[in-house]
Amino acid sequence: MNLEYFIAKRLIKGKEHKISISAPIIKIAIAAIALGVIMMLIAIATGVGLKNKIREKVAAFNGHIQIYNYDNNVSDVSVVPVSLNQEFYPEFTDVDGISHIQAVASKAGIIRTEDTFEGIIAKGVGKDYNWQVFSEYLQDGRLPDFKGELNTEVLMSSLMARRLKLKVGDEFFTFFLKDEDPSQTPNQRKFKIVGVYDSGFEEFDAKYVFTDIRHIQRVNRWQEDQVGNFEIFLLNFEDIESKTNEIYGKTLSELDTQNIKNKYFKIFEWIGLFDFNIALIIGIMIIVGGFNMITALLVLILERTQMIGILKALGSPNWSIRKVFLYNAAYLITIGLLWGNLIGLAFIWFQGTYRVFKFPNPKEYYIDYIPVHIDFPTIFILNLGVLLLCLLMLLIPSFIITKITPVKAIKFE
């Protein structure tokens, strides 16, 4: 039998433990651990959730990695076409971890109505386009269907629709300048809005209109097998740098690759700060919880001074007695972790399901509600880390037991 564990168990279950002087201090320590776990879970869930949502939105408009012609410029407009006849299209079998690849083309234009006009980027997409990422952002109408004959359907943002005073079902004209001679009469196309989306990402919503890629090919006088660039989606975003290099090595020498972390580096630098904020909150909460447990442990030791003296008189070594109190402290920490996880995970589930809490200024975070995301490995590592770090912090105050002499301890009241 583990003697230290047996004594600690009797101390925990004893009635005098619940009515002792240390009882309120112990409750405060447990509450501090629970509150710390709640704050840490919320910090991780909201930080990771916001990072994931922003990544998803940037990828929805650009893919994770783009393949384009070296002669292309750095703007969002396709200038030099790329042939569809590539070994990596329509399936990139030479590189693992790729979920989808699609061909797109973009063209700058101007939408003119009776009352106003707006500069846009018409993004041409085809039958291979993954509309699933836009299903969440659809506000009104439906998604365009470009699988059949060439049609005039477009998907427009609610921001642009408000500026142009248009709605689902309305038709409008778009003018595209001719690349070979901008002074000539622009190409004119008539489109019809079949759907309105709102991603919350004003930088993209203010300029992108989704149309059939065949319109862009005709305006640019490209062949049917020519597109602006390819967009690649990855299974795991964390592999984006390594996959960018791997894809670059598997494509022709006249093709270049770029990922969204480099293209929108300011956005990703900003969301990279979330990790520091999460680590800071976790560190502060562990320190606060640890110091509360140190206080509780010292009170427990003071309260059980006579017991310590008796155990020493019976020949128990210092480390054995210290283990009794560390077992006791581990139990209290576990109770705090249990309550903290129950309350914290319940809150995260509630927010993830009902999205009650909103950002006061959604434009700053590109989303109106506070997103949450957490997984079991993160929960397990967090709880194990809190338990171990708090116990390590308790090793130092438990050293006071070695200074207690049996004679004085037995007489102590």
Short mmCIF file of C-alpha atoms in Angstrom, two decimals:
data_model
loop_
_atom_site.label_atom_id
_atom_site.label_comp_id
_atom_site.label_asym_id
_atom_site.label_seq_id
_atom_site.Cartn_x
_atom_site.Cartn_y
_atom_site.Cartn_z
CA MET A 1 0.00 0.00 0.00
CA ASN A 2 1.15 3.54 -0.75
CA LEU A 3 1.31 4.96 2.79
CA GLU A 4 1.57 8.59 1.70
CA TYR A 5 -1.46 8.30 -0.56
CA PHE A 6 -3.42 6.52 2.20
CA ILE A 7 -2.72 9.29 4.73
CA ALA A 8 -3.53 12.01 2.19
CA LYS A 9 -6.80 10.26 1.35
CA ARG A 10 -7.80 10.11 5.02
CA LEU A 11 -6.98 13.79 5.43
CA ILE A 12 -9.11 14.71 2.43
CA LYS A 13 -12.13 12.62 3.50
CA GLY A 14 -11.95 13.49 7.17
CA LYS A 15 -14.76 15.65 8.57
CA GLU A 16 -12.32 17.91 10.40
CA HIS A 17 -10.88 18.82 7.01
CA LYS A 18 -14.18 20.43 6.02
CA ILE A 19 -14.62 22.47 9.22
CA SER A 20 -10.99 23.39 9.79
CA ILE A 21 -9.46 26.87 9.61
CA SER A 22 -7.95 26.02 6.23
CA ALA A 23 -11.33 25.18 4.65
CA PRO A 24 -12.12 28.68 3.27
CA ILE A 25 -8.54 29.13 2.07
CA ILE A 26 -8.71 25.77 0.27
CA LYS A 27 -11.98 26.78 -1.38
CA ILE A 28 -10.40 30.03 -2.57
CA ALA A 29 -7.45 28.09 -4.00
CA ILE A 30 -9.77 25.67 -5.83
CA ALA A 31 -11.79 28.60 -7.16
CA ALA A 32 -8.59 30.29 -8.37
CA ILE A 33 -7.53 27.15 -10.24
CA ALA A 34 -11.02 26.79 -11.75
CA LEU A 35 -11.18 30.45 -12.78
CA GLY A 36 -7.70 30.22 -14.28
CA VAL A 37 -8.63 27.16 -16.34
CA ILE A 38 -11.81 28.89 -17.55
CA MET A 39 -9.81 31.94 -18.65
CA MET A 40 -7.16 29.79 -20.35
CA LEU A 41 -9.74 27.70 -22.22
CA ILE A 42 -11.58 30.81 -23.38
CA ALA A 43 -8.32 32.49 -24.44
CA ILE A 44 -7.24 29.46 -26.47
CA ALA A 45 -10.67 28.84 -27.98
CA THR A 46 -11.27 32.45 -29.04
CA GLY A 47 -7.70 33.06 -30.21
CA VAL A 48 -7.51 29.89 -32.30
CA GLY A 49 -11.10 30.34 -33.50
CA LEU A 50 -10.43 33.87 -34.73
CA LYS A 51 -7.17 32.81 -36.43
CA ASN A 52 -8.93 29.96 -38.22
CA LYS A 53 -11.83 32.15 -39.38
CA ILE A 54 -9.54 34.84 -40.78
CA ARG A 55 -7.45 32.19 -42.55
CA GLU A 56 -10.60 30.63 -44.01
CA LYS A 57 -11.81 33.95 -45.36
CA VAL A 58 -8.50 34.86 -46.98
CA ALA A 59 -8.27 31.36 -48.47
CA ALA A 60 -11.86 31.52 -49.74
CA PHE A 61 -10.89 34.37 -52.09
CA ASN A 62 -7.37 33.23 -52.97
CA GLY A 63 -6.84 29.58 -52.10
CA HIS A 64 -3.87 28.73 -49.88
CA ILE A 65 -1.32 28.73 -52.70
CA GLN A 66 -1.47 30.30 -56.17
CA ILE A 67 0.36 29.16 -59.31
CA TYR A 68 0.73 31.79 -62.03
CA ASN A 69 2.94 32.85 -64.91
CA TYR A 70 6.27 34.47 -64.03
CA ASP A 71 5.43 37.35 -66.39
CA ASN A 72 2.32 38.24 -64.41
CA ASN A 73 2.32 41.41 -62.32
CA VAL A 74 1.75 41.69 -58.56
CA SER A 75 -1.83 42.99 -58.82
CA ASP A 76 -5.03 40.97 -58.44
CA VAL A 77 -5.66 41.15 -62.19
CA SER A 78 -4.65 38.33 -64.56
CA VAL A 79 -2.36 39.64 -67.30
CA VAL A 80 -0.45 36.74 -68.83
CA PRO A 81 -2.48 33.51 -69.23
CA VAL A 82 -1.44 30.05 -68.09
CA SER A 83 -2.32 26.92 -70.04
CA LEU A 84 -4.74 24.46 -68.49
CA ASN A 85 -2.70 21.62 -69.94
CA GLN A 86 -0.56 21.00 -66.88
CA GLU A 87 0.47 17.74 -65.24
CA PHE A 88 -0.83 18.98 -61.90
CA TYR A 89 -4.31 19.84 -63.19
CA PRO A 90 -7.07 18.85 -62.47
CA GLU A 91 -5.45 16.70 -59.73
CA PHE A 92 -2.11 17.45 -58.11
CA THR A 93 -1.01 13.86 -57.47
CA ASP A 94 2.72 14.60 -57.08
CA VAL A 95 2.24 16.47 -53.79
CA ASP A 96 0.44 15.10 -50.73
CA GLY A 97 -1.83 17.18 -48.54
CA ILE A 98 -3.72 18.98 -51.34
CA SER A 99 -7.51 18.92 -51.08
CA HIS A 100 -8.48 20.84 -54.22
CA ILE A 101 -7.10 22.80 -57.19
CA GLN A 102 -9.11 25.20 -59.35
CA ALA A 103 -8.47 27.48 -62.33
CA VAL A 104 -9.51 31.17 -62.16
CA ALA A 105 -8.95 34.45 -63.98
CA SER A 106 -9.48 38.07 -62.87
CA LYS A 107 -10.23 41.24 -64.80
CA ALA A 108 -10.63 44.83 -63.59
CA GLY A 109 -13.80 46.58 -64.64
CA ILE A 110 -16.38 49.25 -63.83
CA ILE A 111 -20.03 48.66 -63.01
CA ARG A 112 -22.22 51.52 -64.19
CA THR A 113 -25.80 52.07 -63.07
CA GLU A 114 -28.20 54.97 -63.53
CA ASP A 115 -27.18 56.50 -60.20
CA THR A 116 -23.57 55.57 -59.58
CA PHE A 117 -20.60 53.42 -60.57
CA GLU A 118 -18.02 51.21 -58.82
CA GLY A 119 -14.63 49.81 -59.75
CA ILE A 120 -14.53 46.03 -59.38
CA ILE A 121 -12.47 42.93 -60.03
CA ALA A 122 -14.48 40.34 -61.92
CA LYS A 123 -13.20 36.96 -60.78
CA GLY A 124 -13.93 34.34 -63.41
CA VAL A 125 -14.46 30.83 -62.09
CA GLY A 126 -15.42 27.60 -63.80
CA LYS A 127 -17.10 24.29 -63.13
CA ASP A 128 -14.14 23.19 -60.98
CA TYR A 129 -14.63 26.04 -58.50
CA ASN A 130 -15.24 25.03 -54.87
CA TRP A 131 -18.33 26.99 -53.84
CA GLN A 132 -18.55 25.22 -50.49
CA VAL A 133 -16.39 27.86 -48.79
CA PHE A 134 -18.90 30.55 -49.82
CA SER A 135 -22.00 28.73 -48.59
CA GLU A 136 -21.53 30.22 -45.11
CA TYR A 137 -21.29 33.76 -46.48
CA LEU A 138 -24.36 33.62 -48.73
CA GLN A 139 -26.93 36.15 -47.52
CA ASP A 140 -29.55 36.20 -50.25
CA GLY A 141 -30.33 34.29 -53.43
CA ARG A 142 -28.21 31.35 -54.52
CA LEU A 143 -24.73 30.53 -55.75
CA PRO A 144 -24.10 30.83 -59.52
CA ASP A 145 -24.06 27.74 -61.72
CA PHE A 146 -21.32 27.72 -64.36
CA LYS A 147 -21.37 24.02 -65.19
CA GLY A 148 -23.55 24.36 -68.25
CA GLU A 149 -23.71 26.90 -71.08
CA LEU A 150 -22.23 30.37 -70.73
CA ASN A 151 -24.61 32.56 -68.70
CA THR A 152 -24.71 36.02 -67.12
CA GLU A 153 -25.08 34.95 -63.48
CA VAL A 154 -22.86 36.66 -60.89
CA LEU A 155 -22.33 36.59 -57.14
CA MET A 156 -21.92 40.06 -55.61
CA SER A 157 -21.15 41.21 -52.07
CA SER A 158 -23.84 42.93 -50.02
CA LEU A 159 -21.48 45.88 -49.54
CA MET A 160 -21.16 46.45 -53.27
CA ALA A 161 -24.86 45.82 -53.85
CA ARG A 162 -25.74 48.56 -51.35
CA ARG A 163 -23.34 51.01 -52.96
CA LEU A 164 -24.79 50.31 -56.40
CA LYS A 165 -28.36 50.11 -55.09
CA LEU A 166 -28.80 46.65 -56.58
CA LYS A 167 -30.42 43.47 -55.31
CA VAL A 168 -30.87 39.83 -56.30
CA GLY A 169 -32.51 39.60 -59.72
CA ASP A 170 -31.23 42.98 -60.95
CA GLU A 171 -29.19 43.28 -64.13
CA PHE A 172 -26.31 45.68 -64.76
CA PHE A 173 -23.60 46.51 -67.29
CA THR A 174 -19.86 46.13 -66.67
CA PHE A 175 -17.18 47.78 -68.77
CA PHE A 176 -13.72 46.22 -69.28
CA LEU A 177 -10.82 48.16 -70.80
CA LYS A 178 -8.96 46.54 -73.68
CA ASP A 179 -5.43 45.60 -72.66
CA GLU A 180 -3.94 46.08 -76.12
CA ASP A 181 -5.31 49.63 -76.43
CA PRO A 182 -7.08 51.16 -73.40
CA SER A 183 -8.10 54.17 -75.50
CA GLN A 184 -10.48 52.02 -77.58
CA THR A 185 -14.13 51.53 -76.68
CA PRO A 186 -14.31 49.23 -73.63
CA ASN A 187 -15.83 45.77 -73.81
CA GLN A 188 -19.30 45.73 -72.34
CA ARG A 189 -20.97 42.79 -70.60
CA LYS A 190 -24.42 42.47 -69.08
CA PHE A 191 -24.76 40.46 -65.88
CA LYS A 192 -27.52 39.40 -63.53
CA ILE A 193 -27.19 39.09 -59.73
CA VAL A 194 -28.33 35.64 -58.55
CA GLY A 195 -26.74 35.77 -55.11
CA VAL A 196 -25.43 38.21 -52.51
CA TYR A 197 -22.65 37.28 -50.06
CA ASP A 198 -21.10 38.93 -47.01
CA SER A 199 -17.76 37.57 -45.80
CA GLY A 200 -17.17 40.44 -43.37
CA PHE A 201 -13.79 41.00 -45.05
CA GLU A 202 -14.34 44.48 -46.47
CA GLU A 203 -11.00 44.40 -48.30
CA PHE A 204 -12.37 41.60 -50.50
CA ASP A 205 -16.11 42.37 -50.41
CA ALA A 206 -15.50 45.86 -51.79
CA LYS A 207 -14.01 44.62 -55.06
CA TYR A 208 -14.80 40.99 -55.96
CA VAL A 209 -17.68 39.97 -58.21
CA PHE A 210 -17.78 36.29 -59.21
CA THR A 211 -18.66 35.47 -62.81
CA ASP A 212 -18.15 32.77 -65.42
CA ILE A 213 -14.48 32.43 -66.38
CA ARG A 214 -15.49 32.23 -70.06
CA HIS A 215 -16.46 35.90 -69.95
CA ILE A 216 -12.93 36.81 -68.83
CA GLN A 217 -11.42 34.58 -71.51
CA ARG A 218 -13.48 36.26 -74.22
CA VAL A 219 -12.75 39.79 -73.02
CA ASN A 220 -9.03 39.01 -72.91
CA ARG A 221 -9.21 37.13 -76.20
CA TRP A 222 -7.76 34.02 -74.63
CA GLN A 223 -8.24 30.45 -75.77
CA GLU A 224 -10.54 28.06 -73.92
CA ASP A 225 -7.53 26.34 -72.35
CA GLN A 226 -6.02 29.55 -70.97
CA VAL A 227 -6.61 30.86 -67.44
CA GLY A 228 -5.16 33.51 -65.16
CA ASN A 229 -3.81 31.27 -62.39
CA PHE A 230 -4.46 28.17 -60.31
CA GLU A 231 -5.60 28.19 -56.68
CA ILE A 232 -4.63 25.32 -54.42
CA PHE A 233 -6.28 24.37 -51.13
CA LEU A 234 -4.38 22.40 -48.49
CA LEU A 235 -5.63 19.88 -45.96
CA ASN A 236 -3.46 21.41 -43.23
CA PHE A 237 -2.74 25.13 -43.18
CA GLU A 238 0.31 24.63 -40.95
CA ASP A 239 2.08 22.97 -43.92
CA ILE A 240 1.69 26.02 -46.15
CA GLU A 241 5.37 27.01 -46.28
CA SER A 242 6.70 23.52 -46.96
CA LYS A 243 3.96 22.78 -49.51
CA THR A 244 4.65 26.06 -51.32
CA ASN A 245 8.27 25.04 -51.82
CA GLU A 246 7.29 21.51 -52.78
CA ILE A 247 4.73 22.70 -55.33
CA TYR A 248 7.23 25.17 -56.77
CA GLY A 249 9.65 22.30 -57.37
CA LYS A 250 6.97 20.20 -59.10
CA THR A 251 5.86 22.85 -61.64
CA LEU A 252 7.41 24.13 -64.85
CA SER A 253 10.24 26.68 -64.75
CA GLU A 254 8.08 29.45 -66.25
CA LEU A 255 5.55 29.13 -63.41
CA ASP A 256 5.84 30.71 -59.98
CA THR A 257 4.06 30.02 -56.70
CA GLN A 258 2.91 32.26 -53.88
CA ASN A 259 1.01 31.55 -50.68
CA ILE A 260 -1.43 33.79 -48.85
CA LYS A 261 0.91 34.23 -45.86
CA ASN A 262 3.34 36.08 -48.12
CA LYS A 263 0.69 37.84 -50.20
CA TYR A 264 -1.15 39.17 -47.12
CA PHE A 265 1.77 39.19 -44.69
CA LYS A 266 0.40 42.11 -42.64
CA ILE A 267 -2.79 40.20 -41.85
CA PHE A 268 -0.89 37.07 -40.86
CA GLU A 269 1.63 39.05 -38.81
CA TRP A 270 -1.29 40.51 -36.91
CA ILE A 271 -3.00 37.18 -36.21
CA GLY A 272 0.40 35.75 -35.25
CA LEU A 273 0.26 38.04 -32.21
CA PHE A 274 -2.70 36.02 -30.94
CA ASP A 275 -0.31 33.21 -29.95
CA PHE A 276 1.67 35.61 -27.75
CA ASN A 277 -1.52 36.89 -26.10
CA ILE A 278 -2.69 33.33 -25.43
CA ALA A 279 0.68 32.36 -23.93
CA LEU A 280 0.67 35.51 -21.76
CA ILE A 281 -2.81 34.77 -20.37
CA ILE A 282 -1.90 31.13 -19.68
CA GLY A 283 1.30 32.18 -17.89
CA ILE A 284 -0.48 34.74 -15.69
CA MET A 285 -3.29 32.31 -14.80
CA ILE A 286 -0.84 29.54 -13.86
CA ILE A 287 1.13 31.92 -11.65
CA VAL A 288 -2.03 33.19 -9.91
CA GLY A 289 -3.36 29.68 -9.40
CA GLY A 290 0.03 28.43 -8.25
CA PHE A 291 0.44 31.14 -5.62
CA ASN A 292 -3.05 30.43 -4.28
CA MET A 293 -2.15 26.75 -3.99
CA ILE A 294 1.11 27.67 -2.22
CA THR A 295 -0.89 29.63 0.33
CA ALA A 296 -3.29 26.73 0.81
CA LEU A 297 -0.41 24.26 1.18
CA LEU A 298 1.35 26.38 3.82
CA VAL A 299 -1.89 26.63 5.79
CA LEU A 300 -2.36 22.86 5.54
CA ILE A 301 1.18 22.28 6.79
CA LEU A 302 0.67 24.71 9.66
CA GLU A 303 -2.61 23.05 10.56
CA ARG A 304 -1.04 19.56 10.53
CA THR A 305 2.17 20.42 12.37
CA GLN A 306 1.46 17.95 15.16
CA MET A 307 0.81 15.18 12.65
CA ILE A 308 4.11 15.98 10.93
CA GLY A 309 5.90 15.73 14.29
CA ILE A 310 4.31 12.36 15.07
CA LEU A 311 5.20 10.97 11.64
CA LYS A 312 8.80 12.14 12.05
CA ALA A 313 8.94 10.60 15.53
CA LEU A 314 7.78 7.31 14.00
CA GLY A 315 10.67 7.47 11.54
CA SER A 316 9.01 8.83 8.40
CA PRO A 317 11.52 10.60 6.12
CA ASN A 318 10.96 14.22 5.09
CA TRP A 319 10.23 13.34 1.44
CA SER A 320 7.55 10.85 2.50
CA ILE A 321 5.76 13.52 4.55
CA ARG A 322 6.12 16.05 1.75
CA LYS A 323 4.46 13.56 -0.61
CA VAL A 324 1.43 13.42 1.70
CA PHE A 325 0.83 17.13 1.27
CA LEU A 326 1.65 17.05 -2.45
CA TYR A 327 -0.97 14.31 -2.92
CA ASN A 328 -3.41 16.49 -1.01
CA ALA A 329 -2.55 19.50 -3.18
CA ALA A 330 -2.86 17.41 -6.37
CA TYR A 331 -6.38 16.45 -5.29
CA LEU A 332 -7.34 20.09 -4.75
CA ILE A 333 -5.83 21.09 -8.11
CA THR A 334 -7.77 18.28 -9.81
CA ILE A 335 -11.03 19.53 -8.27
CA GLY A 336 -10.26 23.01 -9.59
CA LEU A 337 -9.44 21.61 -13.03
CA LEU A 338 -12.68 19.62 -13.09
CA TRP A 339 -14.87 22.63 -12.33
CA GLY A 340 -12.85 24.86 -14.62
CA ASN A 341 -13.22 22.47 -17.54
CA LEU A 342 -16.94 21.96 -16.99
CA ILE A 343 -17.70 25.68 -16.88
CA GLY A 344 -15.17 26.69 -19.55
CA LEU A 345 -16.15 24.03 -22.09
CA ALA A 346 -19.85 24.71 -21.47
CA PHE A 347 -19.26 28.38 -22.23
CA ILE A 348 -17.27 27.54 -25.38
CA TRP A 349 -20.01 25.18 -26.59
CA PHE A 350 -22.68 27.80 -25.89
CA GLN A 351 -20.81 30.51 -27.81
CA GLY A 352 -19.99 28.17 -30.68
CA THR A 353 -23.64 27.09 -30.99
CA TYR A 354 -25.52 30.36 -30.43
CA ARG A 355 -22.85 33.04 -31.17
CA VAL A 356 -24.20 35.28 -28.42
CA PHE A 357 -21.11 37.42 -27.88
CA LYS A 358 -20.25 39.83 -30.68
CA PHE A 359 -17.35 42.12 -31.47
CA PRO A 360 -18.12 45.80 -30.75
CA ASN A 361 -16.39 46.75 -34.02
CA PRO A 362 -16.59 43.81 -36.49
CA LYS A 363 -14.56 45.63 -39.18
CA GLU A 364 -11.43 45.40 -37.05
CA TYR A 365 -11.66 41.61 -36.77
CA TYR A 366 -13.31 40.80 -40.14
CA ILE A 367 -16.14 38.96 -38.37
CA ASP A 368 -19.14 40.09 -36.35
CA TYR A 369 -19.25 37.33 -33.71
CA ILE A 370 -16.49 35.85 -31.54
CA PRO A 371 -15.56 32.46 -33.05
CA VAL A 372 -14.34 29.61 -30.86
CA HIS A 373 -12.40 26.44 -31.59
CA ILE A 374 -10.78 23.88 -29.31
CA ASP A 375 -9.88 20.20 -29.56
CA PHE A 376 -9.28 17.33 -27.13
CA PRO A 377 -5.45 17.23 -27.43
CA THR A 378 -5.29 20.93 -26.50
CA ILE A 379 -7.56 20.39 -23.49
CA PHE A 380 -5.50 17.40 -22.32
CA ILE A 381 -2.14 19.18 -22.69
CA LEU A 382 -3.48 22.30 -20.94
CA ASN A 383 -4.79 20.35 -17.94
CA LEU A 384 -1.68 18.21 -17.65
CA GLY A 385 0.53 21.29 -17.91
CA VAL A 386 -1.41 23.17 -15.21
CA LEU A 387 -1.28 20.17 -12.87
CA LEU A 388 2.45 19.56 -13.31
CA LEU A 389 3.48 23.23 -13.14
CA CYS A 390 1.43 23.85 -10.00
CA LEU A 391 2.93 20.77 -8.32
CA LEU A 392 6.43 21.92 -9.27
CA MET A 393 5.69 25.30 -7.72
CA LEU A 394 4.56 23.49 -4.54
CA LEU A 395 7.84 21.60 -4.14
CA ILE A 396 9.55 24.70 -2.74
CA PRO A 397 7.02 25.57 0.03
CA SER A 398 6.77 21.87 0.97
CA PHE A 399 10.46 22.08 1.87
CA ILE A 400 9.40 23.79 5.11
CA ILE A 401 8.46 20.34 6.41
CA THR A 402 12.15 19.46 6.66
CA LYS A 403 12.64 22.31 9.16
CA ILE A 404 10.02 21.00 11.55
CA THR A 405 11.47 19.09 14.57
CA PRO A 406 9.42 16.29 16.18
CA VAL A 407 9.61 17.60 19.76
CA LYS A 408 8.44 21.13 18.97
CA ALA A 409 5.86 19.91 16.46
CA ILE A 410 4.17 17.51 18.90
CA LYS A 411 3.90 20.32 21.50
CA PHE A 412 2.64 22.79 18.84
CA GLU A 413 -0.93 24.09 19.27
#
